[in-house]
Amino acid sequence: MRRFTTFAITTTASTLFVAPLVHASDTKVAMLPGRLAFDQAHLPPDAELEKRGATIGRIEIRIDEVFEETTTSLAAPYRVVNGLHISTHDETVRQQLLFQSGEPFHRRVLDETARLLRDQRYLNEASVTVLRYNEDNTVDVEVRVHDVWTLNPGFSFGRKGGENSTRLKFQDTNFLGLGKQVAMERSSDVDRTAWRLTYVDPHLFGSWWTLSTAYSSMSDGTEKALGLSRPFYALDSRWSANVGASDIDSAISRYSLGKRIERFEMGERLFEIGGGISSGLHDGWTTRYLGGFRYDERSFTTRLDEPNVALPDDRTVAYPWVGIEMLEDNYLSTRNLDQIGRTEDVHLGRSARFEAGFASTVFGSTRDALVLSGELAAGADLSHERYLINSVGWHGRLEGGSVADAVLDANSRFYLRQSEHRVFFASVTASLTSNLDPEKQLLLGGDNGLRGYPLRYQAGKTNALVTLEERFYSNWQPLKLVNVGGAVFFDTGRAWGQDQYAAAPAGWLSDVGIGLRLGSARSGLGNVLHIDLAMPLNRRNDIDSLQLLIETKKSF
């Protein structure tokens, strides 16, 4: 059953008026005693409301159940599911609102609130609309969200790059309707078998602080992590802060032609504290000044079964850093691009982030170094529902007069909507490295985009990948559980440069294939299930003629 709740009622001098009864044809509707209002059909434009200095009046929270009311033969099972589901609490939604009663009305703030709510895994849709304009110059607002089933006990199976993975999980991404995440899972993949416990509270004690914890017991080690942060949760946020630490012991593998050639142990101790300040949003841009301190210690040991592996030197990089971030307020809300049958928020604005730090033996580093990182991104609406989104990022160290662990990543994505149910998608990604730390490899294979080949198949110092997809979206929603789509795709990519541990790159590799896409319509478990069949076009004897890939991803 749907719940409809109101809170935060404002009172002004205008409530002294008595509203008369009106007919449906009148431009005013009676609300509360002593209140006159104009209905949605006669609302002034948003710009006019802002010009008048209108303020937020009543805020009504509406939470739709997992399944809408239905008269089909399956109505009873749907009602049972709704009855078993613990609905999101009104307070959980209210904690995420960027406006309150009595504050000035700004359409931009309402739209940003809707984007913030849609970003939550336990909500399928969210909207913030103006219900009515009152004669006391207030606007009543409705915040409407659609719950999904968030308690997910079950078993999942995946396959990519010729390797299987399994996961047994008990997870709730909206524990007791409070928006908190708890999970216990057992996973097994090509790297390890692990038990993992996690807890995330994104609104600690009703605030914007996030508490996150994790513990893993793995076949090759353990992981412990704890973090507390207050992010820049909105474009007009004025400050952020964070502190976090993790302690991880695990095995690191080196690959050649999709085969693991050696392993060694790595201990990783991380600590970070930092924050930022901002003057808020001005003229469509927000600028944030950042700073903090990072500590990254890595130690390496051989395994008993592989005592002759060449180990990296132990390394500590500890440094204070400063940075700046700029973000343009330019978002597009659409459907059927990277999701199926749900609203997507695409950032088409420009953004930039730059960081610089100095690692020194004074802070515990094994050597002095200048640590640099950054990212640039820009989206463009090319008209006629054509969109281009570009990004480039980099990080690395300058130490001892040379570059170390330097990586430059570039990505370009293009979307062309051909109809309501068809989109052509193209992407180009490239990575350039220099003097990677010895525990790292730049790999390309079935697990990161070259779908017709084994995972981690090519290794090198530079690589590139081109993907072309014709995407199909349907209105079919079997049993109201999943949104169905499909794709026909072509991938081509290669690596350049000799990896010191792997075979030389084998030139350009290409594949073609078809895929089924199942978008989660009622569950917070995952966004889109991919089931792909890919055929390699450049096949050696050690590569299967057909690759089956099954995985859950955040996008189409």
mmCIF file of N, CA and C in Angstrom, residues 416-419 421-426 468-473 486-490 513 515 556:
data_model
loop_
_atom_site.group_PDB
_atom_site.id
_atom_site.type_symbol
_atom_site.label_atom_id
_atom_site.label_comp_id
_atom_site.label_asym_id
_atom_site.label_seq_id
_atom_site.Cartn_x
_atom_site.Cartn_y
_atom_site.Cartn_z
ATOM 1 N N LEU A 416 24.157 8.120 -29.865
ATOM 2 C CA LEU A 416 23.271 8.627 -30.906
ATOM 3 C C LEU A 416 21.932 7.907 -30.778
ATOM 4 N N ARG A 417 20.904 8.648 -30.351
ATOM 5 C CA ARG A 417 19.581 8.035 -30.223
ATOM 6 C C ARG A 417 18.933 7.968 -31.593
ATOM 7 N N GLN A 418 18.655 6.747 -32.048
ATOM 8 C CA GLN A 418 18.043 6.546 -33.352
ATOM 9 C C GLN A 418 16.524 6.454 -33.267
ATOM 10 N N SER A 419 16.036 6.007 -32.120
ATOM 11 C CA SER A 419 14.596 5.965 -31.862
ATOM 12 C C SER A 419 14.423 5.759 -30.366
ATOM 13 N N HIS A 421 13.697 3.158 -28.945
ATOM 14 C CA HIS A 421 14.152 1.829 -28.561
ATOM 15 C C HIS A 421 15.518 1.445 -29.140
ATOM 16 N N ARG A 422 16.234 2.394 -29.770
ATOM 17 C CA ARG A 422 17.537 2.063 -30.339
ATOM 18 C C ARG A 422 18.513 3.218 -30.108
ATOM 19 N N VAL A 423 19.724 2.861 -29.678
ATOM 20 C CA VAL A 423 20.802 3.833 -29.493
ATOM 21 C C VAL A 423 22.094 3.237 -30.029
ATOM 22 N N PHE A 424 22.811 4.024 -30.831
ATOM 23 C CA PHE A 424 24.148 3.618 -31.246
ATOM 24 C C PHE A 424 25.145 4.190 -30.249
ATOM 25 N N PHE A 425 26.054 3.323 -29.768
ATOM 26 C CA PHE A 425 27.037 3.711 -28.755
ATOM 27 C C PHE A 425 28.433 3.392 -29.265
ATOM 28 N N ALA A 426 29.355 4.306 -29.063
ATOM 29 C CA ALA A 426 30.753 4.083 -29.428
ATOM 30 C C ALA A 426 31.642 4.628 -28.308
ATOM 31 N N LEU A 468 32.040 -0.622 -30.393
ATOM 32 C CA LEU A 468 30.868 -0.145 -31.120
ATOM 33 C C LEU A 468 29.693 -1.033 -30.743
ATOM 34 N N GLU A 469 28.567 -0.422 -30.373
ATOM 35 C CA GLU A 469 27.392 -1.191 -29.958
ATOM 36 C C GLU A 469 26.129 -0.600 -30.567
ATOM 37 N N GLU A 470 25.269 -1.467 -31.023
ATOM 38 C CA GLU A 470 23.900 -1.096 -31.348
ATOM 39 C C GLU A 470 23.038 -1.619 -30.209
ATOM 40 N N ARG A 471 22.446 -0.710 -29.451
ATOM 41 C CA ARG A 471 21.699 -1.081 -28.258
ATOM 42 C C ARG A 471 20.197 -1.056 -28.540
ATOM 43 N N PHE A 472 19.508 -2.041 -27.990
ATOM 44 C CA PHE A 472 18.061 -2.170 -28.178
ATOM 45 C C PHE A 472 17.386 -2.185 -26.809
ATOM 46 N N TYR A 473 16.342 -1.385 -26.658
ATOM 47 C CA TYR A 473 15.603 -1.283 -25.405
ATOM 48 C C TYR A 473 14.142 -1.637 -25.684
ATOM 49 N N GLY A 486 18.903 -5.555 -25.416
ATOM 50 C CA GLY A 486 19.890 -6.374 -26.116
ATOM 51 C C GLY A 486 20.912 -5.497 -26.799
ATOM 52 N N ALA A 487 21.967 -6.145 -27.332
ATOM 53 C CA ALA A 487 23.036 -5.403 -27.992
ATOM 54 C C ALA A 487 23.718 -6.285 -29.024
ATOM 55 N N VAL A 488 24.190 -5.649 -30.073
ATOM 56 C CA VAL A 488 25.114 -6.252 -31.031
ATOM 57 C C VAL A 488 26.381 -5.418 -30.958
ATOM 58 N N PHE A 489 27.532 -6.057 -30.807
ATOM 59 C CA PHE A 489 28.736 -5.280 -30.519
ATOM 60 C C PHE A 489 29.952 -5.748 -31.314
ATOM 61 N N PHE A 490 30.924 -4.845 -31.391
ATOM 62 C CA PHE A 490 32.233 -5.100 -31.994
ATOM 63 C C PHE A 490 33.282 -4.437 -31.115
ATOM 64 N N GLY A 513 29.882 -9.869 -31.354
ATOM 65 C CA GLY A 513 29.014 -10.678 -30.505
ATOM 66 C C GLY A 513 27.637 -10.067 -30.336
ATOM 67 N N GLY A 515 24.391 -9.701 -27.230
ATOM 68 C CA GLY A 515 24.194 -9.765 -25.795
ATOM 69 C C GLY A 515 22.764 -9.506 -25.383
ATOM 70 N N PHE A 556 24.663 -0.317 -19.202
ATOM 71 C CA PHE A 556 24.345 -1.169 -20.337
ATOM 72 C C PHE A 556 25.606 -1.765 -20.967
#
